[in-house]
Short mmCIF file of N, CA and C in Angstrom, two decimals:
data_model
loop_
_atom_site.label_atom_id
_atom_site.label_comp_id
_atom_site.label_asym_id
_atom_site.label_seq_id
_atom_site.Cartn_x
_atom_site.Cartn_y
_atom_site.Cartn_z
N UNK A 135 29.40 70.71 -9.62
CA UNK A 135 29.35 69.52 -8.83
C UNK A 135 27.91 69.06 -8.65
N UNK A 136 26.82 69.79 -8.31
CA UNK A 136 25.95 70.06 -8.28
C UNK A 136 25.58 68.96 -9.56
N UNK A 137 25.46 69.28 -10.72
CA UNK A 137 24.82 69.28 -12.02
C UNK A 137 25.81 67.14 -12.04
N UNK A 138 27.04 67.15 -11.78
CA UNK A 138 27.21 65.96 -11.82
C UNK A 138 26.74 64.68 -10.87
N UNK A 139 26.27 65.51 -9.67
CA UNK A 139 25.38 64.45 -8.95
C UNK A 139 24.01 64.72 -9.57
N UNK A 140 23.00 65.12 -9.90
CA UNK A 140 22.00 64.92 -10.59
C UNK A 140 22.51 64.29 -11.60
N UNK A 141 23.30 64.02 -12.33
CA UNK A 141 23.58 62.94 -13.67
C UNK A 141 23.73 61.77 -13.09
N UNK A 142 24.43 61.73 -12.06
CA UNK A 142 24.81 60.20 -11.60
C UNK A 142 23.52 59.76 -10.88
N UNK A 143 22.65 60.39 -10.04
CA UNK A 143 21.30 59.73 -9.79
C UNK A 143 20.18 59.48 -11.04
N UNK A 144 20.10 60.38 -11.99
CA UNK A 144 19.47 60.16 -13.12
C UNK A 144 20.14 58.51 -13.84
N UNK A 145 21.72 58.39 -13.99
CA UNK A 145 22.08 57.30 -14.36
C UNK A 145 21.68 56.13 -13.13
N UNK A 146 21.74 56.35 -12.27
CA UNK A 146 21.29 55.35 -11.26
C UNK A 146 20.16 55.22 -11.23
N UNK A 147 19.26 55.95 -11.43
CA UNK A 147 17.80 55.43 -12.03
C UNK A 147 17.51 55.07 -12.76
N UNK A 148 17.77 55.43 -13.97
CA UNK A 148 17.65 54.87 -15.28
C UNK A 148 18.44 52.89 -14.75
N UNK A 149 19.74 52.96 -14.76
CA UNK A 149 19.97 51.85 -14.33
C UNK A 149 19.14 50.83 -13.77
N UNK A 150 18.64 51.30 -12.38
CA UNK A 150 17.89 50.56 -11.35
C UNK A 150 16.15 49.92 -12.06
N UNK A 151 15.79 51.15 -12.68
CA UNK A 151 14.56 50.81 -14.25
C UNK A 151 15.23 49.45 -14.92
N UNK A 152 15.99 49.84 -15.49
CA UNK A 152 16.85 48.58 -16.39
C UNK A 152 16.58 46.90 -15.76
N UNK A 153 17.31 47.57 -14.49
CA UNK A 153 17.39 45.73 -13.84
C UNK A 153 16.32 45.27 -13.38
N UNK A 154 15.10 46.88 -13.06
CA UNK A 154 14.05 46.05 -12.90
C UNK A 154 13.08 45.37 -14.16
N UNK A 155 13.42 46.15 -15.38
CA UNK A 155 12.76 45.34 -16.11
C UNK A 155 13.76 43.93 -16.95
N UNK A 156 14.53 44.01 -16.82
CA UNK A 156 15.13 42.54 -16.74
C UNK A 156 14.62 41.33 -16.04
N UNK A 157 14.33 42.26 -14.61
CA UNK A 157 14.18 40.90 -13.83
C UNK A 157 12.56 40.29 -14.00
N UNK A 158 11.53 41.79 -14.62
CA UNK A 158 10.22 41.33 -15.08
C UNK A 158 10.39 40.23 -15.93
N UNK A 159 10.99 40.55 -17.47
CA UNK A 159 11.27 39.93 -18.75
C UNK A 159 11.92 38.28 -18.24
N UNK A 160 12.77 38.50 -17.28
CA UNK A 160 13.68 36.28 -17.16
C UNK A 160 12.53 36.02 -16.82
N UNK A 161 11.17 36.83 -15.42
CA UNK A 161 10.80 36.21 -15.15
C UNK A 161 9.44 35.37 -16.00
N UNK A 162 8.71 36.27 -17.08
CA UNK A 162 8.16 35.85 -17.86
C UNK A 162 8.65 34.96 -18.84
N UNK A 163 9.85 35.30 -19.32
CA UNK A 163 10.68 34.37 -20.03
C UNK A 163 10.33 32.85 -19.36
N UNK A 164 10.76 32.67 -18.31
CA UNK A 164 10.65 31.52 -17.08
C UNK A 164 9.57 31.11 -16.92
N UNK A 165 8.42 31.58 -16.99
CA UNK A 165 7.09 30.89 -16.85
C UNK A 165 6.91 30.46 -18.37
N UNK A 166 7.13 31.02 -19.34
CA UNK A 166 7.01 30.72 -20.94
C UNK A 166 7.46 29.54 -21.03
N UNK A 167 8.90 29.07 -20.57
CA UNK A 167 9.33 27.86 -20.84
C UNK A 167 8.90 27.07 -20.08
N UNK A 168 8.40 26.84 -19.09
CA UNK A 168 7.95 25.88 -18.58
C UNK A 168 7.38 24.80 -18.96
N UNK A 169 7.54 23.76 -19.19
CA UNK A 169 6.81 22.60 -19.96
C UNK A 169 5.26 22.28 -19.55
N UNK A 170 4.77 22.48 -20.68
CA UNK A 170 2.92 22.71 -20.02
C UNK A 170 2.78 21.25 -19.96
N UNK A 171 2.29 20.77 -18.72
CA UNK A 171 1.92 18.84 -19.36
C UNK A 171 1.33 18.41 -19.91
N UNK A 172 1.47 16.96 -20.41
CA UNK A 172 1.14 16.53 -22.11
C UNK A 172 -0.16 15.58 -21.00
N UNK A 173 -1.48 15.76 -21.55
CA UNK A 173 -2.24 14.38 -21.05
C UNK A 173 -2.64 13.72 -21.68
N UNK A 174 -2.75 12.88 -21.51
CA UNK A 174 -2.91 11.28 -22.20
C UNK A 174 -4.64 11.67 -22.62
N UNK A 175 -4.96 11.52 -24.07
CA UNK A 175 -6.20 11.84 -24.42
C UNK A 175 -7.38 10.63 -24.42
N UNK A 176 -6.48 9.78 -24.29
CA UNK A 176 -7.46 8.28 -24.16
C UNK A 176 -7.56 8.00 -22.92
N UNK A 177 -8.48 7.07 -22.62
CA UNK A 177 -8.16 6.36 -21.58
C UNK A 177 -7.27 4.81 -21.20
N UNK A 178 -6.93 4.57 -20.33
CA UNK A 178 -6.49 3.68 -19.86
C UNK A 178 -6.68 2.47 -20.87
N UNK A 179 -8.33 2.43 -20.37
CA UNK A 179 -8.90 1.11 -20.99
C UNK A 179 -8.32 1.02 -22.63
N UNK A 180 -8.75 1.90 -23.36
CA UNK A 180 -8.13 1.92 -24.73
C UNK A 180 -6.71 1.68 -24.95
N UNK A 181 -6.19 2.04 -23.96
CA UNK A 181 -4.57 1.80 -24.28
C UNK A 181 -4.50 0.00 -23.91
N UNK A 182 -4.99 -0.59 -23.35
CA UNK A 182 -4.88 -1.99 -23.01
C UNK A 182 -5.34 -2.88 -23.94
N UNK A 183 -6.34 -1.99 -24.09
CA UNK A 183 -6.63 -3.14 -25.72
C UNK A 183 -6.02 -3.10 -26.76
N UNK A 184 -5.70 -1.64 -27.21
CA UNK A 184 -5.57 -1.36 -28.53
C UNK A 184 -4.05 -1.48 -28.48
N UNK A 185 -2.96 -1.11 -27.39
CA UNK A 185 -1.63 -1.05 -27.43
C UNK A 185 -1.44 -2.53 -26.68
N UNK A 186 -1.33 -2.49 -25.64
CA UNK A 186 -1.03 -3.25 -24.33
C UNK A 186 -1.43 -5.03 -24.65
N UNK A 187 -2.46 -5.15 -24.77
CA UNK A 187 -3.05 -6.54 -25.26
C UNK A 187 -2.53 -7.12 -26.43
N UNK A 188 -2.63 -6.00 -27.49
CA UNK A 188 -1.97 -6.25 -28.45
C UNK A 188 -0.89 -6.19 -28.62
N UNK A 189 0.13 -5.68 -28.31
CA UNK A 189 1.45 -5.89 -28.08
C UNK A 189 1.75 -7.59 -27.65
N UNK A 190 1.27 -7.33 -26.62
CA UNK A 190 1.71 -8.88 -25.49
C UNK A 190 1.08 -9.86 -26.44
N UNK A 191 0.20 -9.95 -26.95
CA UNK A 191 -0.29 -11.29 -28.13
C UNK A 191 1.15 -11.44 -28.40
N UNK A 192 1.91 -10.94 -29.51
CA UNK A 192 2.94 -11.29 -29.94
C UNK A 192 3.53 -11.67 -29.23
N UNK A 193 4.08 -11.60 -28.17
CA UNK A 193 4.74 -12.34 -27.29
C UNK A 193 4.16 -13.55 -26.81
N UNK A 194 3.25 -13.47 -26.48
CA UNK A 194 2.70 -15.07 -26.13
C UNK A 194 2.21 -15.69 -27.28
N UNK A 195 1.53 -15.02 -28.08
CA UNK A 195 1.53 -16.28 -29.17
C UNK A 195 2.63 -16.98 -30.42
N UNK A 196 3.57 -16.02 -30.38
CA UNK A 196 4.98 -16.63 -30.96
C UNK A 196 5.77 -17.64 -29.99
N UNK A 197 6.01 -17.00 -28.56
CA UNK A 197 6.54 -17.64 -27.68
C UNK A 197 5.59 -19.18 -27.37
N UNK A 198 4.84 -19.50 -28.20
CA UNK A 198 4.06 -20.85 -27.74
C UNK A 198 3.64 -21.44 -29.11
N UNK A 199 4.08 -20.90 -30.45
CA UNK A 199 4.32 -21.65 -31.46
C UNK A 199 5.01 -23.08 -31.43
N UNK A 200 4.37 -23.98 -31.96
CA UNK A 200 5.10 -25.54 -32.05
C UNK A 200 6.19 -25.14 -32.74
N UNK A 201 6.05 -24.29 -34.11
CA UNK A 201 7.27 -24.42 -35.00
C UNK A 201 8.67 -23.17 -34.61
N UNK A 202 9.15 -23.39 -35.61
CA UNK A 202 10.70 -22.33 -35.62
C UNK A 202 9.90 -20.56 -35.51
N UNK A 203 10.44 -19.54 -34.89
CA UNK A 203 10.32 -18.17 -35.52
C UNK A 203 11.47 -18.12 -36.51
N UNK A 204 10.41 -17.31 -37.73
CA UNK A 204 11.79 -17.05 -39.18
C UNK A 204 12.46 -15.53 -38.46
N UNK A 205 13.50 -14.98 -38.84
CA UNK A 205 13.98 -14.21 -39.06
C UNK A 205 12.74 -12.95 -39.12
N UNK A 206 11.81 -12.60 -39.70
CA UNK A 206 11.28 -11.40 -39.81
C UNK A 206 10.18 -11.45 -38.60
N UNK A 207 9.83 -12.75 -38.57
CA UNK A 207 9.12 -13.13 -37.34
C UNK A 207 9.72 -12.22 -35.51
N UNK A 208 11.14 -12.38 -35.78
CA UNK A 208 11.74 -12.47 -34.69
C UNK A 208 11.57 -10.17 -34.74
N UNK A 209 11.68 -10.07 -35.69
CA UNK A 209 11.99 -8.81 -35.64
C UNK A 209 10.45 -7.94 -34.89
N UNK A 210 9.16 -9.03 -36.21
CA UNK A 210 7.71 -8.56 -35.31
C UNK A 210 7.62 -8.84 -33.90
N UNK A 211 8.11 -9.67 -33.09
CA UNK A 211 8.00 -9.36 -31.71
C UNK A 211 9.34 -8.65 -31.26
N UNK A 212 10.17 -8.51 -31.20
CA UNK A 212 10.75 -7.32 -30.79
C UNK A 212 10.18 -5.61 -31.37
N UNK A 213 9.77 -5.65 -32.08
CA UNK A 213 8.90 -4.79 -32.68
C UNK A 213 7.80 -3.91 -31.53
N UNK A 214 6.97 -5.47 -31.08
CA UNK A 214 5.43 -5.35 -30.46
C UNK A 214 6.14 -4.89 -28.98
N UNK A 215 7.16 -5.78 -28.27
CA UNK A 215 7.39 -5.90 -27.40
C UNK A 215 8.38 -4.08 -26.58
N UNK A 216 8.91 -3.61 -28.08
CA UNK A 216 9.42 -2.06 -27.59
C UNK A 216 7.94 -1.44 -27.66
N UNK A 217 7.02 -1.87 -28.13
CA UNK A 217 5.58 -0.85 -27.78
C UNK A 217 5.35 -1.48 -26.64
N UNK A 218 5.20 -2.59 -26.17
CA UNK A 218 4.88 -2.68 -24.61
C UNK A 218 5.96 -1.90 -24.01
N UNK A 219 6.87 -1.98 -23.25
CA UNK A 219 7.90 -1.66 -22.78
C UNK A 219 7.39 -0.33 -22.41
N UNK A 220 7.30 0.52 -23.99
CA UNK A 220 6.99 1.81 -23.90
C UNK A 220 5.83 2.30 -23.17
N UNK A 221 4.72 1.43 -22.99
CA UNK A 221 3.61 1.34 -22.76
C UNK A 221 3.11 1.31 -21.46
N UNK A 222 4.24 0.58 -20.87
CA UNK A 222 4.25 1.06 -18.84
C UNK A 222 4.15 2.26 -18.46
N UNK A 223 5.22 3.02 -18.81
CA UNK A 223 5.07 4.57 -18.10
C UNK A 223 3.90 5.28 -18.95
N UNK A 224 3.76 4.76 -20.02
CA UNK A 224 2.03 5.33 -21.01
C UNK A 224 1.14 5.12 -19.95
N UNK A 225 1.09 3.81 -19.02
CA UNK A 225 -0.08 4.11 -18.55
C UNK A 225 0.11 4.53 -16.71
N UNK A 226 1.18 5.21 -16.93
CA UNK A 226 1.46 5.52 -15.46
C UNK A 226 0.77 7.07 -15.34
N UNK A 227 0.28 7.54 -16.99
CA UNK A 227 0.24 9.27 -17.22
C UNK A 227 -1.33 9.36 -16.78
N UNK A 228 -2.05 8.57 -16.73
CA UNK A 228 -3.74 8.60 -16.42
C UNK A 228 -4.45 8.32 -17.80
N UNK A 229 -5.35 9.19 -17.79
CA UNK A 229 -5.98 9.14 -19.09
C UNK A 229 -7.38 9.76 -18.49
N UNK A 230 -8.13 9.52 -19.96
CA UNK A 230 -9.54 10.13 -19.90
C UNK A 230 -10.56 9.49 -19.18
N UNK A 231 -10.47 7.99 -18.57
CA UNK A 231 -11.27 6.92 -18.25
C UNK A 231 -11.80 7.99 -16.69
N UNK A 232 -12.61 7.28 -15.98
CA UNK A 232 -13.39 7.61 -14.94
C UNK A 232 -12.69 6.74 -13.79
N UNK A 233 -11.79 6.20 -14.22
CA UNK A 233 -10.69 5.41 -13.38
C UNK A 233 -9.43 6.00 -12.78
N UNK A 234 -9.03 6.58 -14.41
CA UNK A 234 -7.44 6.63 -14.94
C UNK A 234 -7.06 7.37 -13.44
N UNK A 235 -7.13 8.64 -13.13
CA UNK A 235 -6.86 9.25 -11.85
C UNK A 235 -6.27 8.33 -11.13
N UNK A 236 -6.73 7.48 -10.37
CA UNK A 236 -6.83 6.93 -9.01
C UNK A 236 -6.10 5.90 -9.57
N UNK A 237 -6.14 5.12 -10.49
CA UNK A 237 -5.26 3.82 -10.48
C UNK A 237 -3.60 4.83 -10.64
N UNK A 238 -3.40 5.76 -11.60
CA UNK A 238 -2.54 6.22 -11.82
C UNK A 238 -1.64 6.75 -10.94
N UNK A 239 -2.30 7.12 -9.90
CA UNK A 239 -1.92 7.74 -8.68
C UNK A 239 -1.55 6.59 -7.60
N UNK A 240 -1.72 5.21 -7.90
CA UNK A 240 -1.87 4.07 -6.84
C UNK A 240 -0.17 3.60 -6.98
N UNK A 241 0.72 3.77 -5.82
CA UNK A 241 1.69 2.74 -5.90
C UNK A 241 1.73 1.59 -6.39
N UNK A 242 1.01 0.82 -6.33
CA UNK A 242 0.71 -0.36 -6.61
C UNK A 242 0.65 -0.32 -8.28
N UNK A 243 -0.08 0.30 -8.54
CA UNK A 243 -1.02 0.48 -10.42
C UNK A 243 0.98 0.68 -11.06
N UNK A 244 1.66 1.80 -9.93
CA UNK A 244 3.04 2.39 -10.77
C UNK A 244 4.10 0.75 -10.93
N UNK A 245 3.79 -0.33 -9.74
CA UNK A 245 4.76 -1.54 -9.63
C UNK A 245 4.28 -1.76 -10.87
N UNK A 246 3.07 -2.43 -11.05
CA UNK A 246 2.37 -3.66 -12.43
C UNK A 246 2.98 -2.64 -13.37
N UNK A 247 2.85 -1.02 -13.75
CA UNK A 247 3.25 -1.13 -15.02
C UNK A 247 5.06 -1.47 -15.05
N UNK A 248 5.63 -1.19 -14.15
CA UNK A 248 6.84 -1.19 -14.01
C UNK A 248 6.95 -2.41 -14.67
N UNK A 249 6.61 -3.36 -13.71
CA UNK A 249 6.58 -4.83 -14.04
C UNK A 249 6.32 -5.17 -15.35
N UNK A 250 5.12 -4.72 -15.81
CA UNK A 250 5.25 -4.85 -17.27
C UNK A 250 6.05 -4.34 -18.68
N UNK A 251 6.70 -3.70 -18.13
CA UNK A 251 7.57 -2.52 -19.02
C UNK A 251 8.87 -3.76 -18.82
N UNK A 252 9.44 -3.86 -17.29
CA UNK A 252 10.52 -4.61 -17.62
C UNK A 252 10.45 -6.20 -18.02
N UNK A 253 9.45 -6.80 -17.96
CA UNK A 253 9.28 -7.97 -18.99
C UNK A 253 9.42 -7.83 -20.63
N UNK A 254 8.63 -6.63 -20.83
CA UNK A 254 8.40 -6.38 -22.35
C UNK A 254 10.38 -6.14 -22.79
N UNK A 255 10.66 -5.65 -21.93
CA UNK A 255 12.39 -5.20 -22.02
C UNK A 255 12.94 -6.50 -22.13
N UNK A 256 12.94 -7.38 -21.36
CA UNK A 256 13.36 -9.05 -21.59
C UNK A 256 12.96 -9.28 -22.74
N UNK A 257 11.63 -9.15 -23.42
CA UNK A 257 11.58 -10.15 -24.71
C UNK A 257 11.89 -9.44 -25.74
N UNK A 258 12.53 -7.90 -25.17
CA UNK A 258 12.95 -7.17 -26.82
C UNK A 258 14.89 -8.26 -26.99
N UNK A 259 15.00 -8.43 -25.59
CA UNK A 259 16.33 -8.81 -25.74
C UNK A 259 16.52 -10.42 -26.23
N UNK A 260 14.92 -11.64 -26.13
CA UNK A 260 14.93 -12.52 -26.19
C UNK A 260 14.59 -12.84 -27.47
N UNK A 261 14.05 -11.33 -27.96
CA UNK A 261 13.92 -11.29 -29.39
C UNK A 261 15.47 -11.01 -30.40
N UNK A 262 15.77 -10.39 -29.88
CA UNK A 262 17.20 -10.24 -30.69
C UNK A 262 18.20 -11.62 -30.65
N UNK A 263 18.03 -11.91 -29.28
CA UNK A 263 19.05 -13.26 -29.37
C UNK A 263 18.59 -14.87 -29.86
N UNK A 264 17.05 -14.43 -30.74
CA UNK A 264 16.04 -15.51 -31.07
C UNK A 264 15.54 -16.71 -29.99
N UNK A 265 15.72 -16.23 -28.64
CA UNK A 265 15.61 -16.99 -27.78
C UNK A 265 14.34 -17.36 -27.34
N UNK A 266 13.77 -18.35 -28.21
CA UNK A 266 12.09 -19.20 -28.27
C UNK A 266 11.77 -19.19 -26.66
N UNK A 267 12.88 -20.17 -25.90
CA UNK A 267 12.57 -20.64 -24.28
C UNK A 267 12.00 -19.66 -23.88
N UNK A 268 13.16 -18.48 -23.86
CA UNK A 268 12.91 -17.30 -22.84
C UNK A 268 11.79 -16.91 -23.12
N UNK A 269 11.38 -16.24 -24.46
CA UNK A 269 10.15 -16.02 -24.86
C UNK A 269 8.94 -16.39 -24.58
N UNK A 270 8.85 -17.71 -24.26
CA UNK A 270 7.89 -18.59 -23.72
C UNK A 270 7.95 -18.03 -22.52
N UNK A 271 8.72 -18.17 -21.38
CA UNK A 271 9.14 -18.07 -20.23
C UNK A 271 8.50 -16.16 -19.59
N UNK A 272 8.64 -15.35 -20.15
CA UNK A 272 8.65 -14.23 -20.27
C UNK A 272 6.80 -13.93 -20.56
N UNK A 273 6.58 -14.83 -21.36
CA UNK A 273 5.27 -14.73 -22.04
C UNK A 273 4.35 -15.06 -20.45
N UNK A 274 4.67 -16.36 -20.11
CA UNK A 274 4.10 -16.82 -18.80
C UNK A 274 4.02 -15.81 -17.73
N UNK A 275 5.40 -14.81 -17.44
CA UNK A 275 5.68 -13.98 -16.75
C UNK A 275 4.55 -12.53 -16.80
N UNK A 276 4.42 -12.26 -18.03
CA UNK A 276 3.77 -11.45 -18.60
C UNK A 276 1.82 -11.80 -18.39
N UNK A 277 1.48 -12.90 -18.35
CA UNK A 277 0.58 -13.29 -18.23
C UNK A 277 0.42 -13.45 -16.35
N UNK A 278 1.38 -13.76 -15.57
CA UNK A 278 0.86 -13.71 -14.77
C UNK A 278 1.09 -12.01 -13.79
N UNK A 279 1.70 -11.32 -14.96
CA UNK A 279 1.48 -10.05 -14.46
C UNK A 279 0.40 -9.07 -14.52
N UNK A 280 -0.06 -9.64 -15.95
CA UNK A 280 -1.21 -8.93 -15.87
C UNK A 280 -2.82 -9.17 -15.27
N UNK A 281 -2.36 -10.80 -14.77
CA UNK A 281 -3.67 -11.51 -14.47
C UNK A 281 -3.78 -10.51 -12.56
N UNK A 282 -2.38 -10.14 -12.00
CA UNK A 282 -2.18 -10.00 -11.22
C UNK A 282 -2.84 -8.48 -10.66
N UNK A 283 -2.12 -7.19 -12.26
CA UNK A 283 -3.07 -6.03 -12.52
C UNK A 283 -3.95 -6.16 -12.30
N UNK A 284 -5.02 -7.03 -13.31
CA UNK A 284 -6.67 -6.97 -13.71
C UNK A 284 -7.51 -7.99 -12.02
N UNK A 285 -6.42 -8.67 -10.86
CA UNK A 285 -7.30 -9.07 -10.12
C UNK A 285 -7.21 -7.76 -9.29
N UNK A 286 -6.79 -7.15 -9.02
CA UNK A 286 -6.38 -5.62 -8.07
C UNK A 286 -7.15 -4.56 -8.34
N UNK A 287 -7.14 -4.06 -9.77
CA UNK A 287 -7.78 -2.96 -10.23
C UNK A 287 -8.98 -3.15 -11.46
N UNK A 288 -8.96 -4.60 -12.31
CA UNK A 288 -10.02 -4.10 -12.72
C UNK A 288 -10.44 -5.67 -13.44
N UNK A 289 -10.70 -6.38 -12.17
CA UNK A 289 -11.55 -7.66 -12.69
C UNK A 289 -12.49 -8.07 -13.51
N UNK A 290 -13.12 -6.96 -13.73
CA UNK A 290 -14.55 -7.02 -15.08
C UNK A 290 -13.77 -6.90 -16.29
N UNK A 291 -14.17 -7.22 -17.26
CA UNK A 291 -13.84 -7.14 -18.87
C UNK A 291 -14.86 -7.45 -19.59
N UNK A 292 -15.55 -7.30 -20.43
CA UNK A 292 -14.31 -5.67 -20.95
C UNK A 292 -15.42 -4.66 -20.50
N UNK A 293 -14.60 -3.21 -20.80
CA UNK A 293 -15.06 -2.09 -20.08
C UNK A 293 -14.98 -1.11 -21.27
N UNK A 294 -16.08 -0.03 -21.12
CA UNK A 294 -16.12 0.96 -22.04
C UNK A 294 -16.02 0.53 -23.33
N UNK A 295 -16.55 -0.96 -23.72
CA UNK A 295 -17.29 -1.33 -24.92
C UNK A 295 -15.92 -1.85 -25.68
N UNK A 296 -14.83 -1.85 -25.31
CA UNK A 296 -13.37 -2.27 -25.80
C UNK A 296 -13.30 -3.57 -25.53
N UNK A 297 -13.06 -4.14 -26.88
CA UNK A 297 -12.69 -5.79 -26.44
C UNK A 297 -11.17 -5.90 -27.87
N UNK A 298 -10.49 -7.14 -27.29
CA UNK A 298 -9.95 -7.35 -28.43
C UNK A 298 -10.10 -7.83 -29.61
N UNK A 299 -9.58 -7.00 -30.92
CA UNK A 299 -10.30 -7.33 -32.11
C UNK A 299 -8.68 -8.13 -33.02
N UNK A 300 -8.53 -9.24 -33.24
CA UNK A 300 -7.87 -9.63 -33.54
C UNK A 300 -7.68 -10.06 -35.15
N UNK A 301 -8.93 -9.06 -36.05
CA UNK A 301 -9.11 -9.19 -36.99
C UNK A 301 -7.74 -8.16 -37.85
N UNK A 302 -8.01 -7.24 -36.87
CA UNK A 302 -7.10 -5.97 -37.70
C UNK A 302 -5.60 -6.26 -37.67
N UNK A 303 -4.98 -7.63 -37.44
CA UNK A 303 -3.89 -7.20 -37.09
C UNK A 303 -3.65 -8.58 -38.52
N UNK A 304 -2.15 -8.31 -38.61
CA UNK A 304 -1.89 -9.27 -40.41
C UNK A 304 -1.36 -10.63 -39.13
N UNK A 305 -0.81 -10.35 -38.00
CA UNK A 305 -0.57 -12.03 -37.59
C UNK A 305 -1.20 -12.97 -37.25
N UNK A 306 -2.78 -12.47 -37.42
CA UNK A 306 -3.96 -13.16 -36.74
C UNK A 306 -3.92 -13.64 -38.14
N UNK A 307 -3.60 -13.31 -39.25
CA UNK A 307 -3.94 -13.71 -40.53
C UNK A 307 -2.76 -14.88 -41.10
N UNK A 308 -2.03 -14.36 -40.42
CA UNK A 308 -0.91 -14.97 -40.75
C UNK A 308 -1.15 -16.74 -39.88
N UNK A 309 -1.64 -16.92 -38.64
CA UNK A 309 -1.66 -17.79 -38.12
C UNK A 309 -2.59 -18.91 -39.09
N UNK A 310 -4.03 -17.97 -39.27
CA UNK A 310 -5.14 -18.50 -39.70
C UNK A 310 -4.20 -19.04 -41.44
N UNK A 311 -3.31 -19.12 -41.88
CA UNK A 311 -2.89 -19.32 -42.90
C UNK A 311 -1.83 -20.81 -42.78
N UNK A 312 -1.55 -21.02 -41.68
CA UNK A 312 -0.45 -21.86 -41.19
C UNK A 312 -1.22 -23.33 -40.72
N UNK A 313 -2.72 -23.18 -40.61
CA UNK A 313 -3.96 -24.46 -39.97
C UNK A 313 -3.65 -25.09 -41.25
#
């Protein structure tokens, strides 16, 4: 009897070892998966010119064409306009700027991109249904959203040597072809 309770505490130890290293292992397991966060390697400013500005051109300068949008036309601003869209919560993440922090962190900075995300969402839809008005309409919207951003948080332009370059893009070429 003797010899079978020393087996059953030996198994109860051994056991009690077991679950404690289980519960070591989920818990490292558990910190492993944790999603490490992704940070935005640019700054702000760069994303406005290079994404943000450029995006929204297409929208306002198609949406204020005298003539028809063709068919492939219609597809390049729904195109530009899912990179804006996308481009709100892009700049809700901060960035590298000497800014990004503090606007990112501002209720206010989180409305404008909101605001701008769900306009850009209108002209992906005003793009599909070839709808010129709205486009126009949306474009105005868009313009006075961002005039609204840049009087709040960052009235100077341009900043950190970023301006818009409207050379690199084929619709600046495309316009200059249509005079």
């Amino acid at each position: 009897m003797n010899t079978l309770r020393r087996q059953f505490i030996k198994l109860g130890l051994v056991l009690f070892g077991v679950l404690l290293l289980l519960i070591v292992l989920s818990s490292s397991l558990a910190k492993a998966a944790e999603p490490v966060p992704l940070e935005m390697p640019v700054s702000i400013n760069a994303l406005m010119v290079t994404l943000i500005d450029h995006a929204a051109h297409h929208i306002w300068d198609y949406g204020t064409m005298e003539r028809d949008i063709a068919e492939e036309e219609w597809r390049i601003v729904e195109y530009y306009a899912i990179q804006l869209a996308a481009a709100g919560p892009a700049i809700t993440l901060g960035g590298s700027g000497d800014m990004d922090a503090a606007w990112s962190a501002s209720p206010q900075w989180i409305e404008h991109a909101r605001n701008m995300s769900s306009i850009a969402q209108q002209a992906i839809v005003a793009a599909q249904d070839h709808d010129k008005a709205a486009l126009r309409t949306l474009g105005n919207d868009l313009t006075d959203s961002c005039d609204a951003c840049h009087a709040t948080f960052k009235p100077e332009l341009p900043t950190e040597g970023l301006v818009h370059d409207p050379d690199y893009d084929l619709l600046y070429h495309v316009f200059d072809n249509w005079h």
